[in-house]
Every structure is written in structure tokens, then in C-alpha cells.
């Protein structure tokens, strides 16, 4: 038990934590409530702060197989389409020692899952972590699997169960996340299906007073990920419905969705409206969150570490949600390497104090970007 780690949640944060812990010499087990391991959503952007970690983990080749490597990021006016500013990305590997990449969330999740399994991480689907118990010497998960509740003991536990983390609610008792007033409309389109002038291998950020649209290549550049973020309201029945608020892939009728996009993009330039019109099967993601972290206690409680969205949900306006989860995993593993069971609480406190202020700054900057 001295080197055992239990992880609640098999998403990007949980898989990264399991893999990193196993590399640090721990015996890691991941429990995921879904019957099948998969990562929903669309695309993610990973800056050099994150790809540097993936390189150190020996995942450079796997990343190259699924990622796109945009040469630039262009901020554009929604109204005129003119380029307001550009950020070169092609030279990131030279400047920062690691590349800037864009990829599908499912591909990043699959990459981490495969790496975790190769490292010996035990992965259990259809296994819901209901509660966590701890004493000075041990931590226990109550796991509902195949109709039975089983108890699993370890030296360390990790809550990586997302923004709606029931373990956070149990440990911190600080209530549920709240709807931020922002809705993401997400679509994936095959680039070869687009007219030539709408295809792109770069990141574009279209900025306006009523909406913020991001597009970038994924899956080696074969697909274009398009996300329109806008302030909006939910139907009354959805605003008070946890299942609706927790959904990544809510769908309204095509007419409803197009009407909402039209309102958000009123007055937008032709290239952008043409791109949006070319996308089909839009899915909605109500953005829910919490205030920026207020202290190390939100990262660690005793022998339990909270990572990723369970600790610090991020608005997507800085594109660092997945990145901060991977940074958490790397920092946590460095504290667990070679540590004895007796020293775990002290090492976890060091992890919390090393991480919480950075995560709080990123949360606050993402909110600021969205306001701008």
C-alpha cells in the first residue's frame, strides 16, 4: 500500500495523473464511471508549457501521429475579417524547446490512455467512486462497480472527476459549480469538404462584442475544429437541470442552433459566416465554473489531491484547461517519487503550494480574456 495511488476519473486529468504516478514508481489504479473510456468534446490547444511535459514523458512520437502543428495564430475582427495581430507558432520549438500543437480531445485522451496502460496503470470502467474516507495513515475509495460497492485502500487518492466532482463536494463542501453565462457551440468539419478559401492549418481567433470564434486544425490537419463562444441564456428547464448543465454534447434543433449562431454573429464578415454555414451537427456546451482558487486547501485535503477541473475549472479563453491538468499530473508525480507512505501528506502539501497560485492566475486570466 505504501506506493499505491487511487484515481477517480478517467478523463485527460485522470489518465495523465495515472501515467505520471506510474512513471514515478507508484502502483496506480484509475476508476471511471463511464462504461467505456472515451473523451468527449472537440479540440484542444497545447502550448510549449504542456508539450514540454509530454516530450519528457516520452510521448513525442505519439503526439506527432495525431496533432497538427500550426504555423501561426491570427486574431481577426469578426466584423471586417481583418487581421488585428499575429503570433508566430512555427518557431515555438526553437524558442521554448517544445512545439505548439492542436489536436482532438479524443486523440489526446487515447494517447494518454495507451501510455498509461503500457506503464502498468490499472484502468476500470463502469466504476463510480462514490465516497472517499481517510485516516492519518490510509485513504479509501468506495467504488460502485457492477452493482456492488467495493472498498479500495491506498496511500494516496486523486480526485480527477471533473468540474462536477462529487469528491470535491464531499471534501470541501463548497457547493456546485455555476453557469457562467457563456455557451460554446462546437463543430468539426472535414477540411476537404470546405471550399479552398475556408481551409486552414493555422489558429484563427475571431473577436467581436457578442461572440468569440476559434478555429484550428486537428487530426493532423484533416479536420477543422470550430468553436463559437457567446453569452447566452439557457431554457428555464435547462438552467435548473443538472443533467443539462453537465452535458458536453447537448443538441438543440438545427433551426434553434442556427438562429442562436446568427444572433451571436450578427454583422460578422462573409468568410466567418461562410465557415459557420459550412459546419453541421453543432453541439452545445454550457460553460460552468467556479471562482479562481483561493488557497492550497482546494488542491489537497489530507491524503487526497484534487487535479484538473475538480480543482480549478477553466473557461476556454486561454486554451489552458487540459494543459493545467497535465501540469498538475507532472507536479504531483514529482512529489510522490520515492516518498514513503508516512510522508505523503507533507509531500501533497508541497504539491498544493507549488500549484494553486499558478492555476488561480490562469483561471483569472481566462476570465479576463473572455471579458475582453
Coordinates of C-alpha atoms in Angstrom, one line a residue:
X1 CA 0.0 0.0 0.0
X2 CA 3.0 2.3 0.5
X3 CA 3.2 3.1 -3.2
X4 CA -0.4 2.8 -4.3
X5 CA -2.4 5.7 -5.9
X6 CA -6.2 5.6 -6.5
X7 CA -7.6 8.0 -9.1
X8 CA -11.3 8.9 -9.5
X9 CA -11.9 9.9 -13.1
X10 CA -10.6 8.6 -16.4
X11 CA -10.5 11.7 -18.5
X12 CA -7.4 13.7 -19.5
X13 CA -6.6 14.7 -15.9
X14 CA -7.1 11.2 -14.5
X15 CA -5.1 9.4 -17.3
X16 CA -2.3 11.9 -17.1
X17 CA -2.2 11.5 -13.3
X18 CA -2.2 7.7 -13.5
X19 CA 0.6 7.7 -16.1
X20 CA 2.8 10.2 -14.3
X21 CA 2.3 8.4 -11.0
X22 CA 3.3 5.0 -12.5
X23 CA 6.4 6.6 -14.1
X24 CA 7.3 7.8 -10.6
X25 CA 7.2 4.2 -9.3
X26 CA 3.7 4.1 -7.9
X27 CA 1.1 1.4 -8.5
X28 CA -1.8 3.4 -10.0
X29 CA -5.5 2.5 -10.5
X30 CA -8.0 4.6 -12.4
X31 CA -11.8 4.4 -11.9
X32 CA -14.1 5.9 -14.5
X33 CA -17.8 6.0 -14.1
X34 CA -18.5 5.6 -17.8
X35 CA -18.7 2.0 -19.1
X36 CA -16.3 2.8 -22.0
X37 CA -13.2 5.0 -21.8
X38 CA -13.5 7.9 -24.2
X39 CA -13.0 11.7 -24.2
X40 CA -15.9 13.8 -25.5
X41 CA -15.5 17.3 -26.8
X42 CA -13.8 18.7 -29.8
X43 CA -10.3 20.2 -29.9
X44 CA -7.6 21.3 -27.5
X45 CA -4.6 23.6 -27.9
X46 CA -1.4 22.7 -26.1
X47 CA 1.4 25.3 -25.7
X48 CA 5.1 24.5 -25.1
X49 CA 4.5 24.5 -21.3
X50 CA 2.5 21.3 -21.9
X51 CA 4.2 19.7 -24.9
X52 CA 7.4 20.0 -23.0
X53 CA 6.0 17.7 -20.4
X54 CA 4.7 15.2 -23.0
X55 CA 8.2 15.2 -24.5
X56 CA 9.7 14.4 -21.1
X57 CA 7.3 11.6 -20.7
X58 CA 8.5 10.0 -24.0
X59 CA 5.3 10.8 -25.9
X60 CA 6.8 12.9 -28.7
X61 CA 6.3 10.3 -31.5
X62 CA 2.7 9.5 -30.4
X63 CA 1.9 13.2 -30.3
X64 CA 3.2 13.7 -33.8
X65 CA 0.9 11.0 -35.1
X66 CA -2.3 12.8 -34.1
X67 CA -1.5 16.5 -33.7
X68 CA -1.4 19.5 -36.1
X69 CA 1.4 22.0 -35.9
X70 CA 0.0 25.4 -36.8
X71 CA 2.5 28.0 -38.0
X72 CA 0.7 31.0 -36.6
X73 CA -2.2 32.3 -34.5
X74 CA -4.2 35.2 -36.1
X75 CA -6.5 37.4 -34.2
X76 CA -9.2 38.8 -36.5
X77 CA -12.1 41.2 -36.3
X78 CA -15.4 39.5 -36.6
X79 CA -16.9 42.5 -38.4
X80 CA -14.2 43.2 -41.0
X81 CA -12.2 40.0 -41.1
X82 CA -9.0 42.0 -41.0
X83 CA -6.0 40.5 -39.1
X84 CA -5.5 42.6 -35.9
X85 CA -2.4 40.7 -34.7
X86 CA -0.5 37.6 -35.4
X87 CA 1.6 35.3 -33.1
X88 CA 4.1 33.0 -34.8
X89 CA 3.9 29.5 -33.6
X90 CA 6.1 27.7 -36.0
X91 CA 9.3 28.7 -34.1
X92 CA 7.9 27.7 -30.6
X93 CA 10.1 24.5 -30.6
X94 CA 13.2 26.6 -31.1
X95 CA 12.2 29.5 -28.8
X96 CA 10.7 27.4 -26.0
X97 CA 12.1 24.0 -26.5
X98 CA 8.7 22.4 -27.4
X99 CA 6.1 22.9 -30.1
X100 CA 2.6 24.5 -30.0
X101 CA 0.1 21.9 -31.2
X102 CA -3.6 21.5 -31.8
X103 CA -5.4 18.2 -31.6
X104 CA -8.7 16.4 -30.9
X105 CA -9.5 15.8 -27.3
X106 CA -10.2 12.2 -28.1
X107 CA -6.8 11.8 -29.6
X108 CA -5.1 13.3 -26.6
X109 CA -7.1 11.1 -24.3
X110 CA -6.3 8.0 -26.4
X111 CA -2.6 8.9 -26.3
X112 CA -2.6 9.2 -22.5
X113 CA -4.7 6.1 -22.1
X114 CA -2.4 3.9 -24.2
X115 CA 0.7 5.3 -22.4
X116 CA -0.9 4.6 -19.0
X117 CA -1.7 1.0 -19.9
X118 CA 1.9 0.5 -21.2
X119 CA 3.2 1.8 -17.9
X120 CA 1.0 -0.7 -16.0
X121 CA -1.8 1.5 -14.8
X122 CA -4.9 -0.5 -13.9
X123 CA -7.9 1.1 -15.6
X124 CA -11.5 0.2 -14.6
X125 CA -14.6 1.4 -16.5
X126 CA -18.2 1.4 -15.2
X127 CA -16.7 2.1 -11.8
X128 CA -18.1 5.1 -9.9
X129 CA -16.2 6.4 -6.9
X130 CA -19.0 7.3 -4.5
X131 CA -17.1 8.4 -1.4
X132 CA -13.6 8.8 -0.1
X133 CA -12.6 8.1 3.5
X134 CA -9.2 8.7 5.1
X135 CA -7.3 8.4 8.3
X136 CA -3.9 9.6 9.2
X137 CA -2.4 6.5 7.6
X138 CA -4.6 5.4 4.7
X139 CA -7.2 6.6 2.2
X140 CA -10.1 4.5 0.9
X141 CA -12.4 4.7 -2.1
X142 CA -16.0 3.3 -2.0
X143 CA -16.4 2.2 -5.7
X144 CA -19.7 1.1 -7.2
X145 CA -18.9 -1.5 -9.9
X146 CA -21.3 -4.0 -11.4
X147 CA -23.9 -3.4 -8.8
X148 CA -21.6 -3.9 -5.8
X149 CA -19.7 -1.4 -3.6
X150 CA -16.1 -2.3 -3.2
X151 CA -13.5 -0.7 -0.9
X152 CA -10.0 0.1 -2.2
X153 CA -7.2 1.2 0.1
X154 CA -4.1 3.3 -0.8
X155 CA -1.5 5.7 0.4
X156 CA -2.7 8.5 -1.9
X157 CA -6.0 9.3 -3.7
X158 CA -6.6 11.7 -6.6
X159 CA -9.9 13.4 -7.4
X160 CA -9.8 13.9 -11.2
X161 CA -13.5 13.6 -11.6
X162 CA -14.2 16.9 -13.4
X163 CA -15.9 20.2 -12.8
X164 CA -18.9 18.4 -11.2
X165 CA -16.6 16.4 -8.9
X166 CA -18.7 14.7 -6.2
X167 CA -15.5 14.1 -4.2
X168 CA -14.7 17.8 -4.1
X169 CA -18.2 18.4 -2.8
X170 CA -17.6 15.8 -0.1
X171 CA -14.1 17.1 0.8
X172 CA -14.6 20.9 0.6
X173 CA -18.4 21.3 0.8
X174 CA -18.3 24.4 -1.3
X175 CA -21.3 23.8 -3.4
X176 CA -21.8 23.1 -7.1
X177 CA -20.3 25.0 -10.0
X178 CA -22.5 27.7 -11.5
X179 CA -23.4 28.5 -15.1
X180 CA -21.1 31.3 -16.3
X181 CA -23.5 32.8 -18.8
X182 CA -21.3 31.6 -21.7
X183 CA -22.2 28.8 -24.2
X184 CA -19.8 27.1 -26.6
X185 CA -21.2 26.0 -29.9
X186 CA -18.8 23.3 -31.3
X187 CA -18.4 21.7 -34.6
X188 CA -15.9 19.6 -36.5
X189 CA -15.7 19.7 -40.3
X190 CA -13.6 17.7 -42.8
X191 CA -11.3 20.2 -44.4
X192 CA -11.6 18.6 -47.8
X193 CA -15.3 19.3 -47.7
X194 CA -14.7 23.0 -47.3
X195 CA -14.1 25.5 -50.2
X196 CA -10.4 26.1 -50.6
X197 CA -10.6 29.6 -49.2
X198 CA -12.0 28.4 -45.9
X199 CA -9.4 25.7 -45.2
X200 CA -6.7 26.5 -42.7
X201 CA -3.7 25.0 -41.0
X202 CA -3.4 27.9 -38.6
X203 CA -5.3 29.1 -35.5
X204 CA -7.8 31.9 -36.0
X205 CA -9.4 33.8 -33.2
X206 CA -12.4 36.0 -34.5
X207 CA -13.2 38.6 -31.9
X208 CA -16.4 40.7 -31.6
X209 CA -18.6 42.3 -28.9
X210 CA -21.1 39.5 -29.0
X211 CA -19.1 36.4 -29.8
X212 CA -15.6 34.9 -29.9
X213 CA -14.9 32.2 -32.6
X214 CA -11.9 30.0 -32.6
X215 CA -10.9 27.7 -35.5
X216 CA -7.9 25.4 -35.8
X217 CA -6.8 22.1 -37.4
X218 CA -6.9 18.8 -35.6
X219 CA -6.2 15.2 -36.5
X220 CA -3.1 16.0 -38.5
X221 CA -4.9 18.9 -40.2
X222 CA -7.6 16.8 -41.8
X223 CA -10.3 18.3 -39.7
X224 CA -11.1 21.9 -38.7
X225 CA -12.3 22.5 -35.2
X226 CA -14.7 25.4 -34.9
X227 CA -16.0 26.8 -31.6
X228 CA -18.3 29.8 -31.2
X229 CA -18.4 31.2 -27.7
X230 CA -21.2 33.6 -26.9
X231 CA -23.0 34.9 -23.9
X232 CA -26.4 33.4 -23.7
X233 CA -29.2 32.0 -21.6
X234 CA -30.4 28.5 -21.1
X235 CA -34.0 27.5 -21.2
X236 CA -35.5 27.6 -17.8
X237 CA -35.8 23.9 -17.6
X238 CA -32.1 23.5 -18.5
X239 CA -30.8 26.2 -16.2
X240 CA -32.2 24.2 -13.2
X241 CA -31.4 20.8 -14.6
X242 CA -28.0 19.4 -13.5
X243 CA -28.0 16.8 -16.3
X244 CA -28.4 19.6 -18.9
X245 CA -25.7 21.7 -17.3
X246 CA -23.3 18.8 -17.2
X247 CA -23.7 17.8 -20.8
X248 CA -20.8 18.3 -23.2
X249 CA -22.9 17.3 -26.2
X250 CA -26.3 18.9 -25.8
X251 CA -28.1 19.4 -29.1
X252 CA -31.0 21.7 -29.9
X253 CA -32.8 21.6 -33.2
X254 CA -30.8 22.7 -36.2
X255 CA -33.1 25.7 -36.6
X256 CA -32.7 26.7 -33.0
X257 CA -28.9 26.4 -33.1
X258 CA -28.6 28.3 -36.4
X259 CA -30.8 31.1 -35.1
X260 CA -28.7 31.5 -32.0
X261 CA -25.5 31.5 -34.0
X262 CA -27.0 34.1 -36.4
X263 CA -27.8 36.3 -33.4
X264 CA -24.3 35.9 -31.9
X265 CA -22.6 36.6 -35.3
X266 CA -24.9 39.4 -36.4
X267 CA -22.8 41.7 -38.7
X268 CA -19.9 39.2 -39.0
X269 CA -17.8 39.2 -42.1
X270 CA -18.5 36.9 -45.0
X271 CA -15.6 34.5 -44.5
X272 CA -16.7 33.7 -41.0
X273 CA -20.4 33.4 -41.8
X274 CA -19.5 31.1 -44.7
X275 CA -17.4 28.9 -42.4
X276 CA -20.1 28.7 -39.8
X277 CA -22.7 27.9 -42.5
X278 CA -20.4 25.1 -43.8
X279 CA -20.4 23.3 -40.4
X280 CA -23.1 20.8 -39.4
X281 CA -24.0 18.9 -36.3
X282 CA -23.3 21.8 -33.9
X283 CA -23.2 20.7 -30.2
X284 CA -23.7 22.9 -27.2
X285 CA -21.6 23.1 -24.1
X286 CA -22.9 25.3 -21.3
X287 CA -19.7 26.6 -19.6
X288 CA -19.9 26.1 -15.8
X289 CA -17.2 27.1 -13.4
X290 CA -16.0 28.4 -10.0
X291 CA -14.2 31.4 -8.7
X292 CA -10.4 31.3 -9.1
X293 CA -8.7 29.1 -6.5
X294 CA -8.4 30.8 -3.1
X295 CA -5.8 28.6 -1.4
X296 CA -3.8 25.4 -1.3
X297 CA -6.7 23.7 0.6
X298 CA -8.6 23.5 -2.8
X299 CA -5.8 21.3 -4.2
X300 CA -5.2 18.9 -1.2
X301 CA -7.2 17.6 1.7
X302 CA -5.1 15.1 3.8
X303 CA -4.1 12.3 1.5
X304 CA -6.4 13.4 -1.3
X305 CA -5.2 15.6 -4.2
X306 CA -7.6 17.4 -6.4
X307 CA -6.4 18.0 -10.0
X308 CA -7.7 19.4 -13.3
X309 CA -11.3 20.7 -13.4
X310 CA -12.1 19.2 -10.0
X311 CA -9.7 21.7 -8.5
X312 CA -9.7 24.6 -11.0
X313 CA -12.2 24.6 -13.9
X314 CA -11.1 26.9 -16.6
X315 CA -13.0 29.0 -19.1
X316 CA -11.6 28.2 -22.6
X317 CA -10.5 31.8 -23.4
X318 CA -6.8 31.0 -22.6
X319 CA -6.9 27.4 -24.0
X320 CA -5.2 26.0 -20.9
X321 CA -7.7 23.7 -19.3
X322 CA -6.1 20.4 -20.5
X323 CA -2.7 21.9 -20.1
X324 CA -3.1 22.8 -16.4
X325 CA -4.4 19.3 -15.8
X326 CA -1.3 17.8 -17.3
X327 CA 0.9 20.2 -15.4
X328 CA -0.9 19.1 -12.2
X329 CA -0.1 15.5 -13.0
X330 CA 3.6 16.1 -13.6
X331 CA 3.9 18.2 -10.4
X332 CA 2.0 15.6 -8.3
X333 CA 4.2 12.8 -9.6
X334 CA 7.4 14.6 -8.8
X335 CA 6.2 14.9 -5.2
X336 CA 5.3 11.2 -5.0
X337 CA 8.6 9.9 -6.4
X338 CA 10.4 7.9 -3.8
X339 CA 8.2 9.1 -1.0
X340 CA 7.1 6.9 1.9
X341 CA 3.5 6.4 3.0
X342 CA 4.2 8.4 6.2
X343 CA 5.4 11.4 4.2
X344 CA 2.6 11.5 1.7
X345 CA 0.5 14.3 3.4
X346 CA 3.6 16.6 3.7
X347 CA 4.5 16.0 0.0
X348 CA 0.9 16.6 -1.1
X349 CA 1.0 19.9 0.7
X350 CA 4.2 20.8 -1.2
X351 CA 2.3 20.0 -4.4
X352 CA -0.6 22.2 -3.4
X353 CA 1.5 25.2 -2.5
X354 CA 3.5 24.8 -5.7
X355 CA 0.4 24.7 -8.0
X356 CA -2.5 26.7 -6.6
X357 CA -1.3 30.2 -7.3
X358 CA -0.4 29.4 -10.9
X359 CA -3.8 27.7 -11.5
X360 CA -5.6 30.7 -9.9
X361 CA -3.7 33.1 -12.2
X362 CA -4.6 31.1 -15.3
X363 CA -8.3 30.9 -14.2
X364 CA -8.4 34.7 -13.7
X365 CA -6.6 35.4 -17.0
X366 CA -9.1 33.2 -18.9
X367 CA -12.0 35.1 -17.3
X368 CA -10.3 38.4 -18.2
X369 CA -9.7 37.3 -21.8
X370 CA -13.4 36.4 -22.1
X371 CA -14.4 39.8 -20.8
X372 CA -12.2 41.5 -23.3

